[in-house]
Every structure is written in structure tokens, then in C-alpha cells.
Coordinates of N, CA and C in Angstrom, one line a residue:
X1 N -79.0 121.2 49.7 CA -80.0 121.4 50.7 C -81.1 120.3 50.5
X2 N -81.5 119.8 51.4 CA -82.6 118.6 51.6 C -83.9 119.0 51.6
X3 N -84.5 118.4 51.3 CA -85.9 118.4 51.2 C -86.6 118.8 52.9
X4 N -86.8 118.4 53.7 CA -86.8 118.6 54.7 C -85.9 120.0 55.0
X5 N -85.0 120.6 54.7 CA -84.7 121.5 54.8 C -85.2 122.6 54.2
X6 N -85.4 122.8 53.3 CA -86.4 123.2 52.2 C -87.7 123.7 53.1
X7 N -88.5 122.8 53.4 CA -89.8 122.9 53.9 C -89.6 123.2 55.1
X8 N -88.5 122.9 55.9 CA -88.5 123.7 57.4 C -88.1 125.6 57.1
X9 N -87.3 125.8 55.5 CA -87.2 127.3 55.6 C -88.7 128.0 55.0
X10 N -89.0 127.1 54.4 CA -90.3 128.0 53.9 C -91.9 127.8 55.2
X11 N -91.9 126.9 56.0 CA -92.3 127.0 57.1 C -91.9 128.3 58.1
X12 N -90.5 128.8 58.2 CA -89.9 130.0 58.9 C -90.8 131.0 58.5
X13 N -90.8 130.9 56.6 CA -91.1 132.2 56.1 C -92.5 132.2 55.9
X14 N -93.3 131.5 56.4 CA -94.5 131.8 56.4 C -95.1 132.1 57.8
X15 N -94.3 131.9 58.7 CA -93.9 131.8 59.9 C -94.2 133.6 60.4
X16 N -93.0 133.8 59.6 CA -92.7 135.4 59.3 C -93.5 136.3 59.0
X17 N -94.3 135.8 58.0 CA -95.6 136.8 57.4 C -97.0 136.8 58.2
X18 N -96.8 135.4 58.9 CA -97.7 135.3 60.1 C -97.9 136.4 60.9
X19 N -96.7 136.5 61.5 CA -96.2 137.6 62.4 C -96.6 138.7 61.9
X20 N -96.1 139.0 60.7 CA -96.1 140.4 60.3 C -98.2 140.7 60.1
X21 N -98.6 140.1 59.7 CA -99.5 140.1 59.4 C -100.8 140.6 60.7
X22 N -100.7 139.7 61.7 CA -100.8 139.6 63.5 C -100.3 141.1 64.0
X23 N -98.9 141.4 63.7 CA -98.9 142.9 63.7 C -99.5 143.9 63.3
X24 N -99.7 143.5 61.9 CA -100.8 144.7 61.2 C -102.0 144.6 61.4
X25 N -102.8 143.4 61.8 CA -103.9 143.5 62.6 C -104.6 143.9 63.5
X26 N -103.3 143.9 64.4 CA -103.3 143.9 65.8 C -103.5 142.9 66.7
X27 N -103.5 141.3 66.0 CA -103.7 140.5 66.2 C -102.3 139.3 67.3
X28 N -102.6 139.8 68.2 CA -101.6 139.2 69.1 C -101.7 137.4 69.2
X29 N -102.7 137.4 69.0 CA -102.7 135.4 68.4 C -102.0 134.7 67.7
X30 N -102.3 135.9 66.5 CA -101.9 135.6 65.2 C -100.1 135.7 65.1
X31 N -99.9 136.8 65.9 CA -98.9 137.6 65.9 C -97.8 135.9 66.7
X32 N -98.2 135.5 67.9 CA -97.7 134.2 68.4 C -97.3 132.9 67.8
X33 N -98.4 133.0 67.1 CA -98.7 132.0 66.0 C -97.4 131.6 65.2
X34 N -97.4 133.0 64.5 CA -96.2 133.4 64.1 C -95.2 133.0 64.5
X35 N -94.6 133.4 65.4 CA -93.2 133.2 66.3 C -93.0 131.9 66.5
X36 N -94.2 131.3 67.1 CA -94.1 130.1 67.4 C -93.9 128.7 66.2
X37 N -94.6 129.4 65.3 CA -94.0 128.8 64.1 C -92.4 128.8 63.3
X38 N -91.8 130.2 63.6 CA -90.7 130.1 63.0 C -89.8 129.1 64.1
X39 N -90.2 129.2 65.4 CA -89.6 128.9 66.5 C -89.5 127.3 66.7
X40 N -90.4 126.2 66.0 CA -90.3 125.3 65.8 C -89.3 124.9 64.4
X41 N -89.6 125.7 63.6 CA -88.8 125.5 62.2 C -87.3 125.8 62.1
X42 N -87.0 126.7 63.5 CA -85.5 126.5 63.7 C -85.1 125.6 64.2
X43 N -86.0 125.2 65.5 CA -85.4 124.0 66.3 C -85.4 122.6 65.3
X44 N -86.3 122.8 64.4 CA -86.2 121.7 63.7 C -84.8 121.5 62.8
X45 N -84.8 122.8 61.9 CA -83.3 123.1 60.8 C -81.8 122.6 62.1
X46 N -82.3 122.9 63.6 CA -80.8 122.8 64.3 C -81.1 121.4 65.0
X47 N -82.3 120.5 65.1 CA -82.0 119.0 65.1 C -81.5 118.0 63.9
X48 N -81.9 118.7 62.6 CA -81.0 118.0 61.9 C -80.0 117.9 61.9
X49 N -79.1 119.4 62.2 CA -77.4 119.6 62.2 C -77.3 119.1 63.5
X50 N -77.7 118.6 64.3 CA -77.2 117.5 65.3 C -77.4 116.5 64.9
X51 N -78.5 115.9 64.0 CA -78.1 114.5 63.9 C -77.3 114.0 62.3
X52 N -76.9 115.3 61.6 CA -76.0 115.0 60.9 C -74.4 114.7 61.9
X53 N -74.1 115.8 62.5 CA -72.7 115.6 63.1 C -72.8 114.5 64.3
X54 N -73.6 114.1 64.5 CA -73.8 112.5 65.3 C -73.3 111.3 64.2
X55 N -74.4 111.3 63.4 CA -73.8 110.3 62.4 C -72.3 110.9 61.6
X56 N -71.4 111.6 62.0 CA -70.7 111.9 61.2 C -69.4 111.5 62.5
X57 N -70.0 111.9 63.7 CA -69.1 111.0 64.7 C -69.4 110.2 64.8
X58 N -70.4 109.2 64.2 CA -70.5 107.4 64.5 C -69.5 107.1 63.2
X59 N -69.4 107.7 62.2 CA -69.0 107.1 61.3 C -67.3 107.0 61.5
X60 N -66.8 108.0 62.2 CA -65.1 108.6 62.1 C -65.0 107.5 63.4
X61 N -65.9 107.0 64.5 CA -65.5 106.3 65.5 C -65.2 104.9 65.0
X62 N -66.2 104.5 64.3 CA -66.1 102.9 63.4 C -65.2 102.7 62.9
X63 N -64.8 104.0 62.0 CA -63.1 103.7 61.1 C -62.0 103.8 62.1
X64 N -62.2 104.2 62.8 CA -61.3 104.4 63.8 C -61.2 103.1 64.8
X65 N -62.4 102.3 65.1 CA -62.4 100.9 65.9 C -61.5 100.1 64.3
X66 N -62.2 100.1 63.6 CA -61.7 99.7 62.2 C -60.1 99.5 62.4
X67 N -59.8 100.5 62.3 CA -58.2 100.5 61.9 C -57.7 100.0 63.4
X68 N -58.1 100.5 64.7 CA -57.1 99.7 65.8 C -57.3 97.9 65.8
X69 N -58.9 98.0 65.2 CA -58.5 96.3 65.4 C -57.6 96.2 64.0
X70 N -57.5 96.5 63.2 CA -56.4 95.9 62.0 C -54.9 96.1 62.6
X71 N -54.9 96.7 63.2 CA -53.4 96.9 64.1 C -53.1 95.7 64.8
X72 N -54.3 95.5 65.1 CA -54.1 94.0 66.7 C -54.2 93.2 65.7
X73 N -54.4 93.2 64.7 CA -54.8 91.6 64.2 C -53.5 91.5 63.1
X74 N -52.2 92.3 63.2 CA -51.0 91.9 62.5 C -50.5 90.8 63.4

């Protein structure tokens, strides 16, 4: 788990207690706050795992240019 990962789950969880807390207030600000915070810290955890499996399809397409030109160039 990455560092950036790390800090996006404990951003969630503070995220979380935001909420909870906005609830027991009665604090509907606070309470948004909340949500809106976990709500960036997911989209953030699920743009990494897009830009890992991007670079993970640039990598498999290069070996793959790779190996057809070693074909053409027998």
C-alpha cells in the first residue's frame, strides 16, 4: 500500500467521524463536510487504480510493439 494510499484511507476516516460527529450535533454542515470528504478520498483511491491499469496497459502494448517489430526484422 502506497503512501498516497495510506493518506487517502485515513482522509475517508476522518471523513467518517466528521459525519458522525455533524450527526450528533445536529450539524448538517458539518455532517456534508463529512461526506464530501470521504467522497473525494474515494474518487481519489479509484483514480489511482485507473492510472495504475493505464500504465499497466502502456506497458503490455510496448512489449507487444516490441516483439512484432522483432518478428519483421528476421
Amino acid at each position: 500500500m502506497g503512501t498516497d494510499d495510506m493518506q487517502r484511507k485515513a482522509d475517508e476516516a476522518l471523513g467518517k467521524a466528521k459525519e458522525k460527529a455533524g450527526e450528533l450535533k445536529g450539524d448538517e454542515r458539518m455532517r456534508g463536510e463529512g461526506q464530501g470528504d470521504q467522497a473525494e478520498a474515494k474518487a481519489g483511491r479509484l483514480g489511482d487504480k485507473a492510472q495504475d491499469a493505464t500504465d499497466q496497459a502502456k506497458e503490455k502494448a510496448e512489449g507487444l510493439a516490441d516483439r512484432a517489430k522483432g518478428m519483421l526484422d528476421r
